[in-house]
Amino acid sequence: MPSIATTTIIVDDRGVRIGTVDEHGQVYDFARVHIGALRPDGVALDFAGRRLGRVAS
């Protein structure tokens, strides 16, 4: 049976899905455009250091 890859979803503060995180902590929107990075505490930041959202639980 093939394994099913899990995807970590990033949501904004209202809970709207905005993208995904790869295995290196890089954040991408759903068009696969690189938009930022994930901090160790689960907060996603854009390249200017502004909060994009958080990892969905």
Backbone as ProteinMPNN parsed JSONL, in Angstrom:
{"seq_chain_A": "MPSIATTTIIVDDRGVRIGTVDEHGQVYDFARVHIGALRPDGVALDFAGRRLGRVAS", "coords_chain_A": {"N_chain_A": [[0.849, -1.183, 0.0], [0.631, 2.197, -0.887], [2.239, 4.975, 0.737], [0.643, 7.706, 2.377], [1.183, 11.036, 2.018], [1.436, 13.577, 4.44], [0.27, 16.89, 4.811], [1.201, 19.959, 6.11], [-0.802, 22.546, 7.094], [-1.122, 26.069, 6.849], [-2.846, 28.598, 8.545], [-4.585, 31.75, 8.631], [-5.194, 34.279, 11.173], [-7.942, 34.253, 11.378], [-8.603, 31.728, 10.737], [-8.621, 30.973, 8.107], [-7.419, 29.058, 5.445], [-4.181, 29.496, 4.161], [-1.887, 28.474, 3.045], [0.853, 26.079, 2.769], [3.392, 24.152, 4.507], [6.692, 23.114, 3.891], [9.05, 20.349, 4.329], [11.299, 21.647, 5.215], [10.528, 23.846, 6.593], [9.676, 25.978, 5.076], [7.275, 28.261, 3.833], [4.545, 28.11, 1.624], [2.173, 29.437, -0.698], [-1.001, 28.279, -2.036], [-0.578, 28.176, -4.743], [1.956, 27.389, -4.92], [3.865, 29.357, -4.525], [6.611, 30.726, -2.938], [6.298, 32.122, 0.184], [7.211, 32.69, 2.721], [8.481, 31.727, 5.995], [8.526, 29.238, 8.616], [8.448, 29.636, 12.09], [10.0, 28.038, 14.963], [8.0, 27.853, 16.906], [5.653, 27.47, 15.556], [4.535, 29.608, 14.194], [3.925, 31.33, 11.219], [5.858, 33.41, 9.156], [6.231, 36.247, 6.967], [8.625, 37.444, 4.491], [9.433, 39.896, 5.491], [9.218, 39.592, 8.152], [6.707, 39.803, 9.206], [3.744, 38.54, 10.721], [2.087, 35.863, 9.224], [0.358, 33.802, 9.829], [-0.556, 30.726, 11.484], [0.316, 27.312, 12.266], [-2.151, 24.982, 11.494], [-4.088, 23.245, 13.847]], "CA_chain_A": [[0.0, 0.0, 0.0], [1.444, 3.419, -0.917], [2.074, 5.859, 1.888], [-0.063, 8.961, 2.118], [1.933, 12.16, 2.573], [0.642, 14.555, 5.171], [0.624, 18.27, 4.509], [0.942, 20.895, 7.196], [-1.541, 23.705, 6.585], [-1.019, 27.343, 7.561], [-4.085, 29.373, 8.537], [-4.437, 33.088, 9.198], [-5.783, 34.387, 12.51], [-9.381, 33.974, 11.298], [-8.759, 30.312, 10.455], [-8.67, 30.759, 6.662], [-6.199, 28.412, 4.955], [-3.424, 30.365, 3.258], [-0.787, 27.778, 2.399], [1.418, 24.858, 3.331], [4.783, 24.191, 4.955], [7.443, 21.942, 3.444], [9.847, 19.689, 5.367], [12.37, 22.551, 5.634], [9.94, 24.986, 7.284], [9.365, 27.056, 4.145], [5.828, 28.418, 3.653], [4.123, 28.329, 0.24], [0.728, 29.559, -0.894], [-1.508, 27.106, -2.747], [-0.042, 28.191, -6.109], [3.351, 26.984, -4.698], [4.738, 30.53, -4.471], [7.275, 30.809, -1.641], [5.847, 33.366, 0.807], [7.798, 32.937, 4.032], [9.066, 30.614, 6.735], [7.873, 28.867, 9.86], [9.262, 29.682, 13.299], [9.866, 26.798, 15.739], [6.78, 27.831, 17.716], [4.495, 27.228, 14.707], [4.054, 30.849, 13.592], [4.455, 31.576, 9.876], [6.226, 34.807, 8.927], [6.638, 36.582, 5.603], [10.038, 37.784, 4.396], [9.693, 41.1, 6.267], [9.05, 39.259, 9.548], [5.319, 39.993, 9.639], [3.011, 37.301, 10.955], [1.105, 35.433, 8.23], [-0.609, 32.928, 10.484], [-0.035, 29.673, 12.34], [0.04, 25.936, 11.866], [-3.486, 24.525, 11.91], [-3.986, 22.091, 14.754]], "C_chain_A": [[0.886, 1.235, 0.0], [1.19, 4.273, 0.309], [1.375, 7.143, 1.451], [0.714, 10.08, 2.799], [0.988, 13.096, 3.309], [1.156, 15.947, 4.846], [0.264, 19.136, 5.696], [0.348, 22.155, 6.593], [-1.297, 24.912, 7.484], [-2.351, 28.072, 7.428], [-3.789, 30.761, 9.09], [-5.16, 33.133, 10.537], [-7.293, 34.178, 12.531], [-9.657, 32.511, 11.009], [-8.86, 29.981, 8.982], [-7.346, 30.148, 6.209], [-5.486, 29.314, 3.947], [-2.271, 29.652, 2.57], [-0.344, 26.541, 3.13], [2.864, 25.099, 3.745], [5.482, 22.946, 4.435], [8.285, 21.393, 4.596], [10.998, 20.543, 5.876], [11.846, 23.784, 6.355], [9.64, 26.172, 6.393], [7.866, 27.069, 3.864], [5.535, 28.791, 2.205], [2.62, 28.55, 0.203], [0.287, 28.365, -1.751], [-1.149, 27.089, -4.225], [1.435, 27.8, -6.095], [4.337, 28.139, -4.826], [5.292, 30.62, -3.047], [6.938, 32.152, -1.0], [6.453, 33.628, 2.169], [8.368, 31.687, 4.656], [8.324, 30.413, 8.047], [8.863, 28.971, 11.008], [9.094, 28.361, 14.052], [8.586, 26.707, 16.569], [5.512, 27.673, 16.875], [3.887, 28.465, 14.075], [4.724, 31.044, 12.235], [4.686, 33.07, 9.696], [6.533, 35.022, 7.459], [8.098, 37.027, 5.629], [10.412, 39.053, 5.149], [9.543, 40.841, 7.776], [7.648, 39.48, 10.09], [4.604, 38.647, 9.74], [2.006, 37.044, 9.822], [-0.015, 34.633, 8.885], [0.105, 31.892, 11.326], [-0.333, 28.312, 11.742], [-1.342, 25.559, 12.366], [-3.335, 23.286, 12.778], [-4.952, 20.999, 14.388]], "O_chain_A": [[1.811, 1.321, 0.809], [0.086, 4.299, 0.852], [1.506, 7.594, 0.313], [0.883, 10.072, 4.018], [-0.121, 13.369, 2.849], [2.353, 16.141, 4.631], [-0.845, 19.056, 6.224], [0.928, 22.756, 5.69], [-1.268, 24.799, 8.709], [-2.917, 28.155, 6.338], [-2.881, 30.944, 9.901], [-5.687, 32.115, 10.985], [-7.867, 33.95, 13.596], [-10.812, 32.085, 11.028], [-9.151, 28.84, 8.624], [-6.277, 30.657, 6.545], [-6.097, 29.826, 3.009], [-1.724, 30.174, 1.599], [-1.05, 26.015, 3.99], [3.475, 26.106, 3.387], [4.938, 21.845, 4.522], [8.236, 21.915, 5.71], [11.618, 20.193, 6.88], [12.623, 24.676, 6.697], [9.375, 27.265, 6.892], [7.255, 26.016, 3.678], [6.183, 29.666, 1.63], [1.875, 27.938, 0.969], [1.113, 27.54, -2.142], [-1.39, 26.089, -4.901], [2.101, 27.865, -7.128], [5.497, 27.939, -5.186], [4.537, 30.595, -2.074], [7.248, 33.203, -1.56], [6.232, 34.699, 2.733], [8.697, 30.718, 3.971], [7.601, 31.289, 8.52], [9.98, 28.463, 10.921], [8.132, 27.634, 13.801], [8.136, 25.61, 16.898], [4.407, 27.736, 17.415], [2.816, 28.379, 13.473], [5.944, 30.936, 12.117], [3.832, 33.89, 10.033], [7.026, 34.124, 6.777], [8.737, 36.989, 6.68], [11.591, 39.273, 5.424], [9.718, 41.754, 8.583], [7.419, 39.361, 11.293], [4.839, 37.74, 8.941], [1.181, 37.902, 9.506], [-1.187, 34.776, 8.533], [1.209, 32.121, 11.82], [-1.14, 28.186, 10.821], [-1.669, 25.789, 13.53], [-2.547, 22.392, 12.472], [-4.993, 19.962, 15.051]]}, "name": "protein", "num_of_chains": 1, "seq": "MPSIATTTIIVDDRGVRIGTVDEHGQVYDFARVHIGALRPDGVALDFAGRRLGRVAS"}
